[in-house]
CSV table of C-alpha atoms in Angstrom, one decimal:
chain,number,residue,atom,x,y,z
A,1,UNK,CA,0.0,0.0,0.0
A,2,UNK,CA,2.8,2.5,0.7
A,3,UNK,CA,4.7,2.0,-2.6
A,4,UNK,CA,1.4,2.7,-3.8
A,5,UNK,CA,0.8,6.2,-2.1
A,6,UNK,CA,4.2,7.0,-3.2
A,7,UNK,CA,3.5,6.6,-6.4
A,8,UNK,CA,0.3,8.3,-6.3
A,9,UNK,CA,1.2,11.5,-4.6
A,10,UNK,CA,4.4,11.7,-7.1
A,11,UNK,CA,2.2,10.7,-10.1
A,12,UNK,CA,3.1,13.9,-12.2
A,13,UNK,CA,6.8,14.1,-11.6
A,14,UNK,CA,7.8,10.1,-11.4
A,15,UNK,CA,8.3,9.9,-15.2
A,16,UNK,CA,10.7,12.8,-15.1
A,17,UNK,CA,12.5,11.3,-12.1
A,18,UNK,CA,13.1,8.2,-14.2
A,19,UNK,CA,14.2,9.5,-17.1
A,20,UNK,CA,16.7,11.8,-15.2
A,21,UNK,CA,18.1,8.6,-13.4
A,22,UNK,CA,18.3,6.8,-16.6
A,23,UNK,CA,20.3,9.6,-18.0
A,24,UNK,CA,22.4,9.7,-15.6
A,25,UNK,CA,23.5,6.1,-16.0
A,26,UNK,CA,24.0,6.6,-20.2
A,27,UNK,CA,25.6,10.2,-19.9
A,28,UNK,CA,29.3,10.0,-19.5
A,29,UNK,CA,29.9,13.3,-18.4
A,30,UNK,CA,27.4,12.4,-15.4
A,31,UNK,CA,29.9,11.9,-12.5
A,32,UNK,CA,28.7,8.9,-9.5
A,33,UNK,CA,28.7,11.8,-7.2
A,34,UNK,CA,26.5,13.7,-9.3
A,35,UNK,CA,23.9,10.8,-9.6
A,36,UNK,CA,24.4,10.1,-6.0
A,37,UNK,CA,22.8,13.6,-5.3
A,38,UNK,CA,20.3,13.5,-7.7
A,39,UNK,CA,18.8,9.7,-6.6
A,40,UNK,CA,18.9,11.3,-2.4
A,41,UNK,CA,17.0,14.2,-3.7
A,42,UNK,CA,14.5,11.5,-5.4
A,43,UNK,CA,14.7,9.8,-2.2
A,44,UNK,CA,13.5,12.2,0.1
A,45,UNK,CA,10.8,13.2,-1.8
A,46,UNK,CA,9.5,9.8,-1.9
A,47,UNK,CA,9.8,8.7,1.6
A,48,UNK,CA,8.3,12.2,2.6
A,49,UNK,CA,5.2,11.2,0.2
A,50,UNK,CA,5.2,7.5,1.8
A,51,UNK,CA,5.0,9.2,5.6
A,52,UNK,CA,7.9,7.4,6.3
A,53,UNK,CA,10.1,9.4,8.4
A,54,UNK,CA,14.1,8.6,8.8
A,55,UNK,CA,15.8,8.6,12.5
A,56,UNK,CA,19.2,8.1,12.1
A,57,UNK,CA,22.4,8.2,15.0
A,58,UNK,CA,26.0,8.2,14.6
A,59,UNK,CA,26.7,9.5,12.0
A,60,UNK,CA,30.0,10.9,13.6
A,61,UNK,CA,31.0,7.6,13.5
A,62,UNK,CA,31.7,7.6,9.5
A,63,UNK,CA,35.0,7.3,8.6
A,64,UNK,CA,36.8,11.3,8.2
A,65,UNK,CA,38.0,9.8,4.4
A,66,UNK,CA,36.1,8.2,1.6
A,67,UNK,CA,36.8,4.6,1.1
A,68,UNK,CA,35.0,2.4,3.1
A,69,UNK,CA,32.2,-0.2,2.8
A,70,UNK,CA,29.1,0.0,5.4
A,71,UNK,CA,27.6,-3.1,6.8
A,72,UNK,CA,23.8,-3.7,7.9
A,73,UNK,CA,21.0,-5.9,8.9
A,74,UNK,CA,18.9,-6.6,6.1
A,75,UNK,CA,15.0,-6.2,6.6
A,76,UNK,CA,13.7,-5.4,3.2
A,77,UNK,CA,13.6,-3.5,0.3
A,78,UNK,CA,13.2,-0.6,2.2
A,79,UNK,CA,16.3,-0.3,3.7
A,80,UNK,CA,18.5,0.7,0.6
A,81,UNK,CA,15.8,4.3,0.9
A,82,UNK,CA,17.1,4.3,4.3
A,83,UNK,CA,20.8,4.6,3.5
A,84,UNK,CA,19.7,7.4,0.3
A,85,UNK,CA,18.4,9.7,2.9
A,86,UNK,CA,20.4,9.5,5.8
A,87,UNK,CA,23.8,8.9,4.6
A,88,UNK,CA,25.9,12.1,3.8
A,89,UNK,CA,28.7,11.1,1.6
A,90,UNK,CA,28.2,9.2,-1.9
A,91,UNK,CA,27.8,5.6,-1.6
A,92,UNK,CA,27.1,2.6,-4.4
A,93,UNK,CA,26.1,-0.4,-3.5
A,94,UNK,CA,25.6,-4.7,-3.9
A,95,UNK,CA,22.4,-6.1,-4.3
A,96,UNK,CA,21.1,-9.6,-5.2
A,97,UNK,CA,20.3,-10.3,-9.2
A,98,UNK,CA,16.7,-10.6,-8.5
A,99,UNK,CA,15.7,-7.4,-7.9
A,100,UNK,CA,18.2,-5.6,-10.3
A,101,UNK,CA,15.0,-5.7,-13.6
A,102,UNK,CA,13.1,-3.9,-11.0
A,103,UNK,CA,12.0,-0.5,-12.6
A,104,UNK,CA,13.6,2.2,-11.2
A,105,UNK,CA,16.2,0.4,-9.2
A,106,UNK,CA,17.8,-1.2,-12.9
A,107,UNK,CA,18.3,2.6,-13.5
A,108,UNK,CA,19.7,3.8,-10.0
A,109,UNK,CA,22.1,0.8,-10.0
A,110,UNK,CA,23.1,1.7,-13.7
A,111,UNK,CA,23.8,5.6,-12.6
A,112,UNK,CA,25.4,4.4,-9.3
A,113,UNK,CA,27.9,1.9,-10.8
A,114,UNK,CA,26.7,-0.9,-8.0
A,115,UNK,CA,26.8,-4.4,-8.7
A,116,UNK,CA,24.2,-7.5,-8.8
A,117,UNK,CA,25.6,-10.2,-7.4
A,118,UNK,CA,24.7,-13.9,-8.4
A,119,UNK,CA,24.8,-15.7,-5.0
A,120,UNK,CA,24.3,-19.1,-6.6
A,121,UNK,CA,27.7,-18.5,-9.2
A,122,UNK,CA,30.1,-18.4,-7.5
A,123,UNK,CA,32.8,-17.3,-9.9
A,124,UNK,CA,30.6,-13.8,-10.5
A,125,UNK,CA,29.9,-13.2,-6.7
A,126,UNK,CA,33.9,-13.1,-6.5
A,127,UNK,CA,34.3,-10.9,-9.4
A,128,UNK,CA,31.4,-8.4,-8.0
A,129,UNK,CA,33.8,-9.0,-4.8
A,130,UNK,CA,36.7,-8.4,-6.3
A,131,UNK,CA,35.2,-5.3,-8.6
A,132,UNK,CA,33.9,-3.8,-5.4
A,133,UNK,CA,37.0,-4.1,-3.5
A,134,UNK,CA,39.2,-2.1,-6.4
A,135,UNK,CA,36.2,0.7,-6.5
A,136,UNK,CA,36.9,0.9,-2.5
A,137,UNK,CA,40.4,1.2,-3.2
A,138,UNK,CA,40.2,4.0,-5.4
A,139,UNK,CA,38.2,5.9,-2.8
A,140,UNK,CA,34.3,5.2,-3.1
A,141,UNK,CA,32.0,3.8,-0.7
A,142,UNK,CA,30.0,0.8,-0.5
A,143,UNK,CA,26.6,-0.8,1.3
A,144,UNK,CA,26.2,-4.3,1.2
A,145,UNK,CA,24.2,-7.0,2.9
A,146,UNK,CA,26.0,-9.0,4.9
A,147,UNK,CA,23.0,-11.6,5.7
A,148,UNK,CA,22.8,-12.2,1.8
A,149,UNK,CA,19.0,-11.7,2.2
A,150,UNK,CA,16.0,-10.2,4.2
A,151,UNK,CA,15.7,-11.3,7.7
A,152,UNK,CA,12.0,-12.0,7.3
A,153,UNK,CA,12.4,-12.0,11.4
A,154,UNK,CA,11.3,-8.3,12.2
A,155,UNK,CA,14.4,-6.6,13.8
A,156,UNK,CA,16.2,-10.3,14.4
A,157,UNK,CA,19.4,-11.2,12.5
A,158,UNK,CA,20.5,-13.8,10.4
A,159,UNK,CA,23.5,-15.4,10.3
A,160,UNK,CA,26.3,-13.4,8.3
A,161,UNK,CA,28.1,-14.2,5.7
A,162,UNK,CA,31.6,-14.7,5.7
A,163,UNK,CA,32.4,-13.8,1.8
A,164,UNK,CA,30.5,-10.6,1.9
A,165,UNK,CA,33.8,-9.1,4.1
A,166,UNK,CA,36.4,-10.8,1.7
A,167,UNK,CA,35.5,-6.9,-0.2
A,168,UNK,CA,36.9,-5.6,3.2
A,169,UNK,CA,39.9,-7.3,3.5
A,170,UNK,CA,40.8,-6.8,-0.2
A,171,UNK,CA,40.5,-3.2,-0.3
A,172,UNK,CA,41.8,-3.5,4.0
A,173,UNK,CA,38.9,-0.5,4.4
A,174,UNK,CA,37.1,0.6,7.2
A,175,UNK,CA,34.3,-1.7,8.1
A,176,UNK,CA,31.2,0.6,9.1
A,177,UNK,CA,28.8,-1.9,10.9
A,178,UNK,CA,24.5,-0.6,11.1
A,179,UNK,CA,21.8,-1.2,12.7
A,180,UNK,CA,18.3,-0.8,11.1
A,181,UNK,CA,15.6,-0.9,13.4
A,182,UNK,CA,11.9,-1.1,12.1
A,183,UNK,CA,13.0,-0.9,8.1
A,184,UNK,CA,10.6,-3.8,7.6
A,185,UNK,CA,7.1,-1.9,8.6
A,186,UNK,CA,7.0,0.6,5.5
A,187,UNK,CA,6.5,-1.7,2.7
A,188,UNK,CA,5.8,-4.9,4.5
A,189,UNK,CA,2.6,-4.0,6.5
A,190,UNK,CA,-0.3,-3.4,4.9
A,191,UNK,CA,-0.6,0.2,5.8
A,192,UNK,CA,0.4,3.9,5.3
A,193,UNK,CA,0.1,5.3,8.5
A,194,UNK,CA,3.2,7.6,9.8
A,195,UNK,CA,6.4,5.2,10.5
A,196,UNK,CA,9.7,6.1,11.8
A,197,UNK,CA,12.7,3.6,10.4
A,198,UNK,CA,15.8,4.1,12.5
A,199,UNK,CA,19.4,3.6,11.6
A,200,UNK,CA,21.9,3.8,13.7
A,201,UNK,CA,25.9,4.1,12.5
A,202,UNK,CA,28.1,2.7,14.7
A,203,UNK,CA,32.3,3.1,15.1
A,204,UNK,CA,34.3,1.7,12.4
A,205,UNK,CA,36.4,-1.3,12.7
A,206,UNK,CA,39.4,-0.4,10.6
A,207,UNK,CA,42.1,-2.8,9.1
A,208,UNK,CA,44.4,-3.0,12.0
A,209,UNK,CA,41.7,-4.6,14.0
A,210,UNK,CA,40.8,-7.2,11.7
A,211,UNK,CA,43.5,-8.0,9.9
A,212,UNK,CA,44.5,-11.4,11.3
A,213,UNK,CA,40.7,-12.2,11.3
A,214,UNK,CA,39.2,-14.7,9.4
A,215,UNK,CA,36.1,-13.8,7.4
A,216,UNK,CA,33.8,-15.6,9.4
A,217,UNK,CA,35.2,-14.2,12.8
A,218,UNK,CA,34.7,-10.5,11.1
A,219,UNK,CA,31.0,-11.7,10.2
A,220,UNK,CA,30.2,-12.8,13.9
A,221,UNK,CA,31.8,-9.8,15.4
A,222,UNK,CA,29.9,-7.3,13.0
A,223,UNK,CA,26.8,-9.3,13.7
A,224,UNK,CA,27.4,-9.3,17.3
A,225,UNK,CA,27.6,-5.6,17.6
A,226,UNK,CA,24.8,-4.9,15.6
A,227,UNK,CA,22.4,-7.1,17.7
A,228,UNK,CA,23.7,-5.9,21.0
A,229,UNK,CA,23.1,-2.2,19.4
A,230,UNK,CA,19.7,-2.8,18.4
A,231,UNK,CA,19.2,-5.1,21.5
A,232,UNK,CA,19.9,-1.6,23.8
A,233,UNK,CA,17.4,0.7,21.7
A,234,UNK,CA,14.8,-1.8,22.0
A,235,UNK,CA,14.9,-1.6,25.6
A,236,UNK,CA,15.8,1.9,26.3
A,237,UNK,CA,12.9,2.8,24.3
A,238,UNK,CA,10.2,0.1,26.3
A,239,UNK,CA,11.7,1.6,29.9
């Protein structure tokens, strides 16, 4: 129902948005940066028009240079519009091959440079891997999913994967672990009342402290801090 209202209450301008995105991902002179800006602008407008209101914390916490990949929970489709909003520096991202024919995402993932990963081939997943991990190299800024797909548990965790931090250690960036509280109630409840997502940033782990880490051990760690940290909200906000 909320995708729905969205649409509705941006009827008039939604085919101009698309095309603009869409140009953005053909025009060479169009810079990521430049797109980046463009999709957040598109991004407000439409959470604003889905009463969906964006509570973010930490944002201190964001590495001071570029470079660096951020990790969260995954609840839904949502949560991607979370990051669009909140986050203040440029960012592409990874998502899963199914959704990338999905109007409007095709074109943002197209203008943004991100990556669909294949997560039952796995000689592309390691090239997307390996592809992301150069991009981070060279100074831009990643989301990806560590869980590999949506919770479907509310605000519990599944396990995390091991191979989605083998971009980490590649590019030996700054691993930005999030918490998204509530992302799943926008479009999975059948509703369009007022709804307040919350993401919370929290400190980096940088390559000194994970550097003699396995993958998997990085994975549980992240995981563990993000449950703890959503674990406290939950209860400071019930007291």
């Amino acid at each position: 129902m909320r995708i729905a209202l969205m649409v509705v209450r941006l009827f008039f301008q939604v085919p101009y948005y698309l095309f603009r995105v869409w140009w953005c991902g053909v025009d060479k002179k169009t810079t990521y940066e430049e797109a980046f800006w463009l999709i957040k602008k598109i991004t407000k407008k439409a959470n604003y028009a889905g009463r969906v209101i964006i509570e973010d914390h930490g944002l201190e916490n964001l590495p001071g240079e570029d470079g660096f990949i951020l990790f969260p929970n995954h609840q839904g489709m949502f949560d991607v519009l979370v990051f669009l909003e909140s986050c203040p520096r440029p960012f592409s991202f990874v998502a899963k091959k199914e959704v990338s024919n999905i109007i409007l995402l095709k074109q943002v993932i197209k203008a943004l440079g991100a990556y669909a990963m294949d997560r039952e081939d796995i000689r592309q997943s390691m090239k997307v891997i390996n592809a992301m991990a150069e991009d981070v190299k060279a100074g831009r800024n990643f989301l990806i999913f560590p869980e590999g797909t949506r919770s479907k548990m509310g605000n519990k965790l599944l396990e995390f994967k091991g191979g989605s931090f083998k971009s980490a250690t590649k590019a030996k960036c700054p691993i930005v672990p999030c918490a998204l509280i509530d992302s799943f109630k926008p479009f999975d409840e059948n509703s369009v009342r007022p709804v307040t997502v919350k993401l919370i940033y929290m400190p980096p782990i940088y390559y000194e402290e994970y550097k003699y880490m396995k993958t998997v051990d990085i994975a549980a760690e992240v995981k563990r801090r993000i449950e703890n940290t959503i674990e406290e909200y939950m209860q400071e906000n019930i007291l």
